[in-house]
Amino acid sequence: MDLYRLKQELEAGRTIYDLPLRVSYYARVSTEKDEQLHSLKAQVEYFSGFIRRNPNWVLVGGYVDEGLSGTSVIKRENFLRMLEDARLGRFDFLVTKEISRFSRSTLDSIRYTRELLGCGVGVLFQSDNINTLAPDAELRLAILSSIAQDEVRKISERVTFGFRRAVERGVVLGNGSIWGYRKEDGRLIVKEDEAVLVREIFELYADRGMSIRGVCAHLSQRGLKNSRGGDFSFSTIRGILSNPKYKGYYCGGKSRKLDYREAARARLDPSEWVLYKDEDTVPPIVSEELWDRAGRMLDARGGKGKGSAPCRSLYPYSGKLFCSVHGAPFYRAAYRGAGGLREVWQCREYASGGRAACSVPVVYTEELDRLLREALELAGVRREELARALADLLSEPAVSPVREKERSSLLRERGRLSARKDRLLDLCVRGSLSEEEFRERNEGFNRELESLAARLEALESSVPEEKPLSVETLLSAAAAALELSGGFDRALADTLLDRAEVSAGEGGAVLVTAKLRFLKEPLSFVIRRCRGKASVCSVQYI
């Protein structure tokens, strides 16, 4: 019976139970706990009996999803199969328990209901007493589905509150997959067989001066593998060296969920973490002194990892400039004025809120270039001395342009495949793909993504042979630094400048305190501008 005739019959005073229909049902529970599975079995038995007891209806099977959340349908195979069968006209009417069985998202609930109506299929949400063939069904559905979505929000808030309370009580959260420990009753227990390797990693890095990539190569040469049976990657070793748990510190609250409807989380700044010494809950594997030495070396060699892939900055002073008031990094901006395109660096707070948010003045790239050249001249650094200093600082092997290009290509390919995979479900919902095509293509994308992940891991884990820079090359770099008429490139600025702090001086001047890598003491600079042009008028040691 088509949808038009169904509605005509209902408008004539007949009920849905009076009509000869092919009826199916959909049941779902969100966990695989025994009591939930028992509830699922009860739902199946109830709906089967309910449909069979009506003499005008014919049961044409049902659709069941076990242990899957109602916030998303991406993994609910039987729900997707039900939509596909509706498009194929295999049933006329669907019975389910309540709106949340479809989705706890208001928009999704209505969208799937409309999808089914477009296929000539009505839905009875039994507990909510909504028949989507009724004239007022969509209004009632929107109201009740909004309540269901709000319930998801409340559950998310309760879970988040529970996590925060657990952090406040010092309960170790997470799955316990931290090298050197196992988790037991909210505490960490040292796994001595793995702890030995953790201590060795810290000693190799902090005491023997080995680079992170050198540590990776050393472990690989000895045949030592990570928990998945692969080589230790750069990010894994860096994560170990920067994890405060290894010195006996409780560390929690490092991320926050962005939206209760999504799985994405934002990593918080370390200043917002819950961090304190607690050797009972988190027994140390290395001494605090050794951990701190490793931390200082991480800072000196480019900063601690924050759990994401390292970002290669394109600009010379990225990650080098900081605000004296807020401690925030300076961000680059560019604008086109009368003299052409100019690069300017400004405090993060200034960038987001303007002068009202931060009174520390901006500083221009050409000012920083001149400042760095004058610092070298003032320090009286000879070319040979600078070359030796550069050689000492280049302990970390440079990233090969070829390897970096390959890595970027793999990351782009991964993003492209992920986007194509995400579009599959929409194609399936619209009827452009059958269930079989959806599964086949989805599995194909999964295989390709797994292959890309393995190639990225192998690329990151491998340590290429790096040719040492010749003295001539280093001398040329020194000469370029002292005689530069243009701007500094990223590599040279990164090698020479460790950190600089910017503050406001008197009369509109800009104060910059810079720490150069080859000098023990920082230098203080005053930048005064005349009609928009920079002039470093005084340089003095602090």
Coordinates of C-alpha atoms in Angstrom, one line a residue:
M1 CA 0.0 0.0 0.0
D2 CA 1.5 3.3 -1.0
L3 CA 1.9 6.3 1.3
Y4 CA -0.9 8.3 -0.4
R5 CA -3.4 5.6 0.1
L6 CA -2.2 5.0 3.7
K7 CA -2.9 8.6 4.6
Q8 CA -6.3 8.6 2.9
E9 CA -7.3 5.5 4.9
L10 CA -6.2 7.2 8.1
E11 CA -8.0 10.4 7.3
A12 CA -11.2 8.3 6.7
G13 CA -11.1 7.2 10.3
R14 CA -9.3 3.9 10.1
T15 CA -6.4 3.2 12.4
I16 CA -3.0 1.9 11.5
Y17 CA -4.0 -1.5 12.9
D18 CA -6.8 -1.8 10.5
L19 CA -4.6 -1.7 7.4
P20 CA -2.9 -4.6 5.7
L21 CA 0.8 -3.8 6.1
R22 CA 4.2 -5.5 5.9
V23 CA 5.7 -4.5 9.2
S24 CA 9.2 -4.7 10.5
Y25 CA 10.9 -3.4 13.7
Y26 CA 14.2 -1.8 14.8
A27 CA 15.8 -2.5 18.2
R28 CA 19.1 -1.2 19.7
V29 CA 21.0 -1.1 23.0
S30 CA 24.0 1.1 23.6
T31 CA 26.2 -1.3 25.6
E32 CA 27.0 -5.0 25.5
K33 CA 26.4 -5.5 29.2
D34 CA 24.4 -8.5 30.1
E35 CA 21.4 -6.5 31.4
Q36 CA 21.4 -4.5 28.2
L37 CA 21.5 -7.5 26.0
H38 CA 18.7 -9.0 28.0
S39 CA 16.7 -5.8 27.4
L40 CA 17.5 -6.2 23.6
K41 CA 16.2 -9.8 23.6
A42 CA 13.1 -8.6 25.4
Q43 CA 12.6 -5.9 22.8
V44 CA 12.9 -8.4 19.9
E45 CA 10.4 -10.8 21.6
Y46 CA 8.0 -8.0 22.3
F47 CA 8.0 -6.5 18.9
S48 CA 7.7 -9.8 17.1
G49 CA 4.7 -10.7 19.3
F50 CA 3.2 -7.3 18.9
I51 CA 3.3 -7.5 15.1
R52 CA 2.1 -11.1 14.9
R53 CA -0.9 -10.4 17.2
N54 CA -2.3 -8.0 14.7
P55 CA -4.2 -10.1 12.0
N56 CA -3.8 -7.4 9.3
W57 CA 0.0 -7.2 9.6
V58 CA 2.7 -9.4 8.2
L59 CA 6.0 -9.6 10.1
V60 CA 8.9 -9.3 7.5
G61 CA 11.8 -9.6 9.9
G62 CA 13.6 -7.0 12.1
Y63 CA 16.8 -5.1 12.5
V64 CA 19.0 -5.2 15.6
D65 CA 22.1 -3.3 16.6
E66 CA 24.0 -4.3 19.8
G67 CA 26.3 -2.2 21.9
L68 CA 26.3 0.9 19.7
S69 CA 25.7 4.5 20.6
G70 CA 22.7 6.5 19.4
T71 CA 24.7 9.6 18.8
S72 CA 26.0 8.4 15.4
V73 CA 24.9 5.8 12.8
I74 CA 28.2 5.3 11.2
K75 CA 28.8 1.9 12.8
R76 CA 25.1 0.8 13.0
E77 CA 25.1 -1.7 10.2
N78 CA 21.6 -3.0 10.7
F79 CA 20.2 0.5 10.9
L80 CA 21.8 1.3 7.5
R81 CA 20.5 -2.0 6.2
M82 CA 17.0 -1.1 7.4
L83 CA 17.2 2.2 5.4
E84 CA 18.4 0.4 2.3
D85 CA 15.5 -2.2 2.6
A86 CA 13.0 0.7 3.0
R87 CA 14.3 2.1 -0.3
L88 CA 13.8 -1.3 -1.9
G89 CA 10.2 -1.3 -0.7
R90 CA 10.6 -4.5 1.4
F91 CA 8.2 -3.2 4.2
D92 CA 5.5 -0.6 4.7
F93 CA 5.7 0.2 8.4
L94 CA 8.4 0.2 11.1
V95 CA 7.9 -0.2 14.8
T96 CA 10.5 0.9 17.3
K97 CA 10.6 1.6 21.0
E98 CA 11.3 5.4 21.1
I99 CA 12.9 8.3 19.2
S100 CA 16.3 7.7 20.8
R101 CA 16.5 4.3 19.1
F102 CA 16.9 6.2 15.8
S103 CA 19.1 8.9 17.0
R104 CA 19.6 11.3 20.0
S105 CA 20.3 14.1 17.5
T106 CA 17.1 16.1 16.7
L107 CA 18.2 16.8 13.2
D108 CA 19.2 13.2 12.5
S109 CA 15.9 11.8 14.0
I110 CA 13.8 14.0 11.7
R111 CA 16.1 13.4 8.7
Y112 CA 15.8 9.6 9.0
T113 CA 12.1 9.8 9.5
R114 CA 11.7 11.9 6.4
E115 CA 14.0 9.5 4.6
L116 CA 11.7 6.6 5.4
L117 CA 8.5 8.6 4.6
G118 CA 10.1 9.4 1.2
C119 CA 10.4 5.6 0.7
G120 CA 6.7 5.2 1.6
V121 CA 7.4 3.8 5.1
G122 CA 5.8 5.1 8.3
V123 CA 7.3 4.7 11.8
L124 CA 5.6 4.0 15.1
F125 CA 7.7 5.3 18.0
Q126 CA 5.7 3.2 20.5
S127 CA 6.8 4.6 23.9
D128 CA 6.5 8.2 22.6
N129 CA 3.1 7.4 21.0
I130 CA 4.1 9.0 17.7
N131 CA 2.9 7.6 14.3
T132 CA 4.8 9.5 11.6
L133 CA 1.8 9.1 9.2
A134 CA -0.2 11.3 11.5
P135 CA -0.5 15.0 10.5
D136 CA 1.1 16.4 13.7
A137 CA 3.8 13.7 13.8
E138 CA 6.8 15.9 12.8
L139 CA 6.0 18.6 15.4
R140 CA 5.7 16.1 18.2
L141 CA 8.8 14.3 16.9
A142 CA 10.8 17.6 17.0
I143 CA 9.7 18.3 20.6
L144 CA 10.4 14.9 21.9
S145 CA 13.7 14.4 20.0
S146 CA 14.9 17.7 21.4
I147 CA 14.3 16.3 24.9
A148 CA 16.3 13.2 23.9
Q149 CA 19.2 15.3 22.6
D150 CA 19.2 17.3 25.7
E151 CA 19.4 14.1 27.7
V152 CA 22.6 13.2 25.8
R153 CA 24.0 16.6 26.7
K154 CA 23.2 16.0 30.4
I155 CA 24.8 12.5 30.3
S156 CA 27.9 14.0 28.7
E157 CA 28.0 16.7 31.4
R158 CA 27.7 14.0 34.1
V159 CA 30.4 11.9 32.6
T160 CA 32.7 15.0 32.3
F161 CA 31.9 15.9 35.9
G162 CA 32.8 12.3 36.9
F163 CA 36.1 12.6 35.1
R164 CA 36.9 15.8 36.9
R165 CA 36.0 14.4 40.3
A166 CA 38.3 11.4 39.5
V167 CA 41.1 13.8 38.6
E168 CA 40.6 15.7 41.8
R169 CA 40.8 12.5 43.8
G170 CA 44.0 11.5 42.0
V171 CA 42.5 8.5 40.1
V172 CA 44.6 7.6 37.1
L173 CA 42.3 7.7 34.0
G174 CA 42.9 6.3 30.5
N175 CA 43.3 2.8 29.2
G176 CA 46.6 2.3 31.1
S177 CA 48.7 1.8 27.9
I178 CA 51.7 3.8 29.1
W179 CA 55.1 2.2 28.6
G180 CA 56.6 1.0 31.9
Y181 CA 53.3 0.9 33.9
R182 CA 50.1 -1.1 34.2
K183 CA 46.9 0.4 35.6
E184 CA 45.2 -1.2 38.6
D185 CA 42.4 0.2 40.7
G186 CA 43.0 3.8 39.5
R187 CA 46.8 3.6 40.3
L188 CA 49.9 2.8 38.2
I189 CA 52.1 -0.2 39.0
V190 CA 55.6 -0.3 37.6
K191 CA 56.3 -3.0 35.1
E192 CA 60.0 -3.5 35.8
D193 CA 60.7 -5.2 32.4
E194 CA 59.6 -2.1 30.6
A195 CA 60.8 0.4 33.2
V196 CA 64.4 -0.7 32.5
L197 CA 64.0 0.6 28.9
V198 CA 62.4 3.8 30.1
R199 CA 65.4 4.6 32.3
E200 CA 67.8 3.8 29.5
I201 CA 65.9 6.2 27.1
F202 CA 66.2 9.0 29.7
E203 CA 69.9 8.3 30.2
L204 CA 70.7 8.1 26.5
Y205 CA 69.0 11.4 25.9
A206 CA 69.9 13.4 29.0
D207 CA 73.3 12.0 30.1
R208 CA 74.8 10.8 26.8
G209 CA 73.5 13.6 24.7
M210 CA 71.9 11.4 22.1
S211 CA 69.2 12.9 19.9
I212 CA 65.7 11.5 19.9
R213 CA 66.2 10.1 16.4
G214 CA 69.5 8.7 17.6
V215 CA 67.6 7.0 20.5
C216 CA 65.2 5.5 18.0
A217 CA 68.0 4.2 15.8
H218 CA 69.8 2.8 18.9
L219 CA 66.7 0.8 20.1
S220 CA 66.1 -0.4 16.5
Q221 CA 69.6 -1.7 16.1
R222 CA 69.2 -3.7 19.3
G223 CA 65.9 -5.2 18.0
L224 CA 63.8 -3.6 20.7
K225 CA 60.1 -3.1 19.7
N226 CA 57.2 -1.1 21.0
S227 CA 54.0 -2.7 22.3
R228 CA 52.6 -3.1 18.8
G229 CA 55.7 -4.9 17.6
G230 CA 57.1 -2.0 15.6
D231 CA 60.1 0.3 16.0
F232 CA 59.9 3.1 18.5
S233 CA 59.0 6.3 16.7
F234 CA 60.2 9.8 17.2
S235 CA 56.8 10.8 18.7
T236 CA 56.8 7.9 21.1
I237 CA 60.3 8.6 22.5
R238 CA 59.5 12.3 22.8
G239 CA 56.2 11.5 24.5
I240 CA 58.1 9.4 27.1
L241 CA 60.7 12.1 27.7
S242 CA 58.0 14.7 28.3
N243 CA 55.6 12.7 30.4
P244 CA 55.7 13.9 34.1
K245 CA 54.4 10.5 35.3
Y246 CA 57.8 9.0 34.9
K247 CA 59.1 11.2 37.7
G248 CA 56.3 10.3 40.1
Y249 CA 53.8 13.2 39.3
Y250 CA 50.1 12.8 38.9
C251 CA 49.1 14.3 35.6
G252 CA 45.4 14.7 34.5
G253 CA 43.0 17.0 32.8
K254 CA 45.1 17.4 29.7
S255 CA 42.2 17.7 27.2
R256 CA 38.6 18.8 27.0
K257 CA 35.8 17.6 24.8
L258 CA 34.8 20.2 22.3
D259 CA 31.2 19.1 21.7
Y260 CA 29.1 16.4 23.5
R261 CA 27.9 15.3 20.0
E262 CA 31.4 14.7 18.7
A263 CA 34.4 12.6 19.7
A264 CA 37.0 15.3 19.1
R265 CA 38.9 16.7 22.1
A266 CA 41.1 19.8 22.4
R267 CA 44.5 19.5 24.2
L268 CA 44.9 22.1 27.0
D269 CA 47.9 24.2 27.6
P270 CA 50.2 22.5 30.2
S271 CA 49.5 25.4 32.6
E272 CA 45.9 24.1 32.8
W273 CA 46.8 20.5 33.6
V274 CA 46.3 19.0 37.1
L275 CA 49.9 18.3 38.0
Y276 CA 51.4 17.4 41.4
K277 CA 53.8 14.9 43.0
D278 CA 52.1 11.7 44.1
E279 CA 54.5 8.7 44.3
D280 CA 51.9 6.5 45.9
T281 CA 49.5 6.7 42.9
V282 CA 52.2 7.2 40.3
P283 CA 55.5 5.6 41.4
P284 CA 58.5 7.2 39.7
I285 CA 60.6 5.2 37.2
V286 CA 63.3 7.9 36.9
S287 CA 64.6 10.5 39.4
E288 CA 63.2 14.0 39.2
E289 CA 66.7 15.3 38.5
L290 CA 67.1 13.1 35.5
W291 CA 63.6 13.9 34.2
D292 CA 64.3 17.7 34.6
R293 CA 67.6 17.4 32.7
A294 CA 65.8 15.7 29.8
G295 CA 63.1 18.4 29.9
R296 CA 65.7 21.2 29.7
M297 CA 67.3 19.5 26.7
L298 CA 63.9 19.1 25.0
D299 CA 63.3 22.8 25.5
A300 CA 66.7 23.7 24.2
R301 CA 66.3 21.5 21.1
G302 CA 63.0 23.0 20.1
G303 CA 60.3 22.4 22.8
K304 CA 58.4 19.5 24.3
G305 CA 56.0 17.6 22.3
K306 CA 52.3 18.2 23.0
G307 CA 51.0 15.0 21.7
S308 CA 50.6 16.0 18.1
A309 CA 52.9 15.7 15.1
P310 CA 55.7 18.3 15.1
C311 CA 54.9 21.4 13.0
R312 CA 57.6 22.8 10.7
S313 CA 57.3 26.5 10.8
L314 CA 57.8 28.4 7.6
Y315 CA 58.8 31.7 9.1
P316 CA 62.1 32.6 10.8
Y317 CA 60.8 33.7 14.2
S318 CA 57.9 31.3 14.8
G319 CA 58.0 30.0 18.3
K320 CA 60.8 32.4 19.3
L321 CA 59.0 35.5 20.4
F322 CA 57.0 35.8 23.6
C323 CA 55.0 38.6 25.3
S324 CA 56.5 39.9 28.6
V325 CA 53.0 40.5 30.0
H326 CA 51.1 37.4 29.1
G327 CA 53.9 35.0 28.4
A328 CA 52.0 34.1 25.2
P329 CA 53.7 33.5 21.9
F330 CA 53.8 36.1 19.1
Y331 CA 52.0 35.3 15.9
R332 CA 52.9 36.4 12.4
A333 CA 50.6 38.6 10.4
A334 CA 51.2 40.4 7.1
Y335 CA 49.7 43.5 5.5
R336 CA 50.3 45.5 2.4
G337 CA 51.1 49.1 3.0
A338 CA 52.6 52.0 0.9
G339 CA 56.0 50.3 1.0
G340 CA 54.7 46.9 -0.1
L341 CA 54.1 43.7 1.9
R342 CA 55.3 43.8 5.5
E343 CA 55.5 41.0 8.1
V344 CA 54.6 41.9 11.7
W345 CA 54.7 39.8 14.9
Q346 CA 52.1 40.4 17.6
C347 CA 51.1 38.8 21.0
R348 CA 48.5 36.1 20.7
E349 CA 46.2 38.2 23.0
Y350 CA 46.7 41.3 20.8
A351 CA 45.9 39.2 17.7
S352 CA 42.6 38.1 19.2
G353 CA 41.5 41.1 21.2
G354 CA 43.4 44.1 19.9
R355 CA 45.2 46.8 22.0
A356 CA 42.6 46.5 24.8
A357 CA 43.7 42.9 25.3
C358 CA 47.5 43.5 25.2
S359 CA 49.5 46.8 25.3
V360 CA 52.8 45.2 24.2
P361 CA 53.7 46.6 20.8
V362 CA 54.2 44.7 17.6
V363 CA 57.6 44.1 16.1
Y364 CA 58.4 43.8 12.4
T365 CA 60.5 41.1 10.8
E366 CA 63.0 43.5 9.3
E367 CA 63.5 44.9 12.8
L368 CA 64.3 41.5 14.1
D369 CA 66.6 40.8 11.2
R370 CA 68.6 43.9 11.9
L371 CA 68.5 43.3 15.7
L372 CA 70.0 39.8 15.2
R373 CA 72.8 41.1 12.8
E374 CA 73.7 43.9 15.3
A375 CA 73.8 41.3 18.1
L376 CA 76.3 39.2 16.3
E377 CA 78.5 42.2 15.5
L378 CA 78.2 43.6 19.1
A379 CA 79.2 40.2 20.5
G380 CA 82.3 40.3 18.4
V381 CA 81.7 36.8 17.2
R382 CA 84.3 35.8 14.6
R383 CA 83.2 33.6 11.6
E384 CA 85.2 30.6 12.9
E385 CA 83.7 30.8 16.4
L386 CA 80.2 31.1 15.0
A387 CA 80.8 28.1 12.7
R388 CA 81.9 26.0 15.7
A389 CA 78.9 27.2 17.6
L390 CA 76.6 26.2 14.8
A391 CA 78.2 22.8 14.5
D392 CA 77.7 22.2 18.2
L393 CA 74.0 23.1 17.9
L394 CA 73.3 20.9 15.0
S395 CA 73.1 17.7 17.0
E396 CA 69.6 16.9 15.7
P397 CA 69.7 15.7 12.1
A398 CA 67.8 17.9 9.7
V399 CA 64.7 16.7 8.2
S400 CA 65.4 15.7 4.6
P401 CA 63.3 17.7 2.1
V402 CA 62.6 14.5 0.2
R403 CA 61.3 12.8 3.4
E404 CA 59.3 15.9 4.4
K405 CA 57.7 16.0 0.9
E406 CA 56.9 12.3 1.2
R407 CA 55.4 12.7 4.6
S408 CA 53.3 15.7 3.5
S409 CA 52.1 13.7 0.5
L410 CA 51.0 10.8 2.8
L411 CA 49.2 13.1 5.1
R412 CA 47.3 14.7 2.2
E413 CA 46.4 11.3 0.9
R414 CA 45.1 10.3 4.3
G415 CA 43.0 13.4 4.5
R416 CA 41.6 12.8 1.0
L417 CA 40.7 9.1 1.8
S418 CA 39.1 10.1 5.1
A419 CA 36.9 12.7 3.4
R420 CA 35.8 10.2 0.7
K421 CA 35.1 7.6 3.4
D422 CA 32.9 10.2 5.3
R423 CA 30.9 10.8 2.2
L424 CA 30.1 7.1 1.8
L425 CA 27.4 7.2 4.5
D426 CA 25.6 10.1 2.9
L427 CA 25.6 8.3 -0.4
C428 CA 24.2 5.2 1.3
V429 CA 21.5 7.2 3.1
R430 CA 20.4 8.9 -0.1
G431 CA 20.2 5.6 -1.9
S432 CA 23.1 6.1 -4.3
L433 CA 24.8 3.1 -2.8
S434 CA 23.5 -0.3 -1.8
E435 CA 24.5 -1.8 1.5
E436 CA 26.8 -4.2 -0.2
E437 CA 28.5 -1.4 -2.2
F438 CA 28.8 0.6 1.0
R439 CA 30.5 -2.2 2.9
E440 CA 32.8 -3.1 0.1
R441 CA 34.0 0.5 -0.4
N442 CA 34.2 1.2 3.3
E443 CA 36.4 -1.8 3.8
G444 CA 38.6 -0.7 0.8
F445 CA 39.1 2.7 2.4
N446 CA 39.9 1.1 5.8
R447 CA 42.6 -1.0 4.1
E448 CA 44.1 2.0 2.3
L449 CA 44.1 4.1 5.5
E450 CA 45.8 1.3 7.5
S451 CA 48.4 1.0 4.8
L452 CA 49.0 4.8 4.9
A453 CA 49.3 4.7 8.7
A454 CA 51.9 1.9 8.4
R455 CA 53.9 3.9 5.9
L456 CA 53.8 7.1 8.0
E457 CA 54.9 5.1 11.1
A458 CA 57.8 3.5 9.1
L459 CA 58.8 6.9 7.7
E460 CA 58.8 8.5 11.2
S461 CA 60.6 5.6 12.8
S462 CA 63.4 5.4 10.2
V463 CA 66.5 7.4 10.8
P464 CA 68.2 8.5 7.5
E465 CA 71.9 8.8 7.2
E466 CA 72.7 12.5 7.4
K467 CA 75.9 13.9 5.9
P468 CA 77.7 16.2 8.3
L469 CA 77.9 19.8 7.3
S470 CA 81.3 20.8 6.1
V471 CA 83.3 23.6 7.8
E472 CA 83.0 25.5 4.5
T473 CA 79.2 25.3 4.6
L474 CA 79.2 26.5 8.2
L475 CA 81.6 29.4 7.5
S476 CA 79.3 30.4 4.6
A477 CA 76.4 30.4 7.0
A478 CA 78.3 32.5 9.5
A479 CA 79.3 35.0 6.7
A480 CA 75.6 35.2 5.6
A481 CA 74.6 35.9 9.2
L482 CA 77.1 38.8 9.5
E483 CA 76.7 40.3 6.1
L484 CA 73.0 39.6 5.4
S485 CA 71.3 42.3 3.5
G486 CA 68.0 40.4 3.1
G487 CA 66.1 38.5 5.7
F488 CA 67.0 35.4 7.8
D489 CA 65.8 32.1 6.7
R490 CA 64.1 29.7 9.2
A491 CA 67.1 27.4 9.7
L492 CA 69.6 30.1 10.4
A493 CA 67.3 32.1 12.7
D494 CA 66.4 28.9 14.6
T495 CA 70.1 28.0 15.0
L496 CA 71.1 31.5 16.3
L497 CA 68.1 32.7 18.3
D498 CA 66.9 30.6 21.3
R499 CA 64.1 33.0 22.6
A500 CA 63.2 36.6 22.8
E501 CA 60.8 38.5 25.1
V502 CA 59.1 41.7 23.8
S503 CA 57.9 44.5 26.1
A504 CA 56.8 48.1 25.9
G505 CA 59.5 50.8 26.5
E506 CA 59.2 54.5 27.1
G507 CA 58.2 56.9 24.3
G508 CA 56.8 54.2 22.1
A509 CA 60.0 52.2 22.1
V510 CA 60.0 48.4 21.9
L511 CA 62.2 46.5 24.3
V512 CA 63.5 43.0 23.2
T513 CA 65.5 40.7 25.5
A514 CA 67.0 38.0 23.3
K515 CA 68.9 34.9 24.3
L516 CA 71.3 33.8 21.5
R517 CA 72.3 30.1 21.6
F518 CA 76.0 30.7 21.5
L519 CA 76.1 33.4 24.2
K520 CA 75.6 32.6 27.9
E521 CA 74.0 35.9 28.8
P522 CA 70.9 37.5 27.1
L523 CA 71.1 40.8 25.3
S524 CA 68.7 43.7 25.7
F525 CA 67.7 45.8 22.7
V526 CA 65.7 49.0 22.2
I527 CA 63.9 49.6 18.9
R528 CA 62.9 53.1 18.1
R529 CA 60.9 53.9 15.0
C530 CA 61.2 57.1 13.0
R531 CA 58.4 57.7 10.6
G532 CA 57.6 54.0 10.4
K533 CA 61.2 52.9 10.0
A534 CA 63.1 50.8 12.5
S535 CA 66.3 52.0 14.1
V536 CA 68.1 50.1 16.8
C537 CA 69.6 52.9 18.7
S538 CA 71.1 51.1 21.7
V539 CA 72.2 47.6 22.6
Q540 CA 73.4 46.6 26.0
Y541 CA 74.0 43.5 28.0
I542 CA 71.6 42.8 30.9

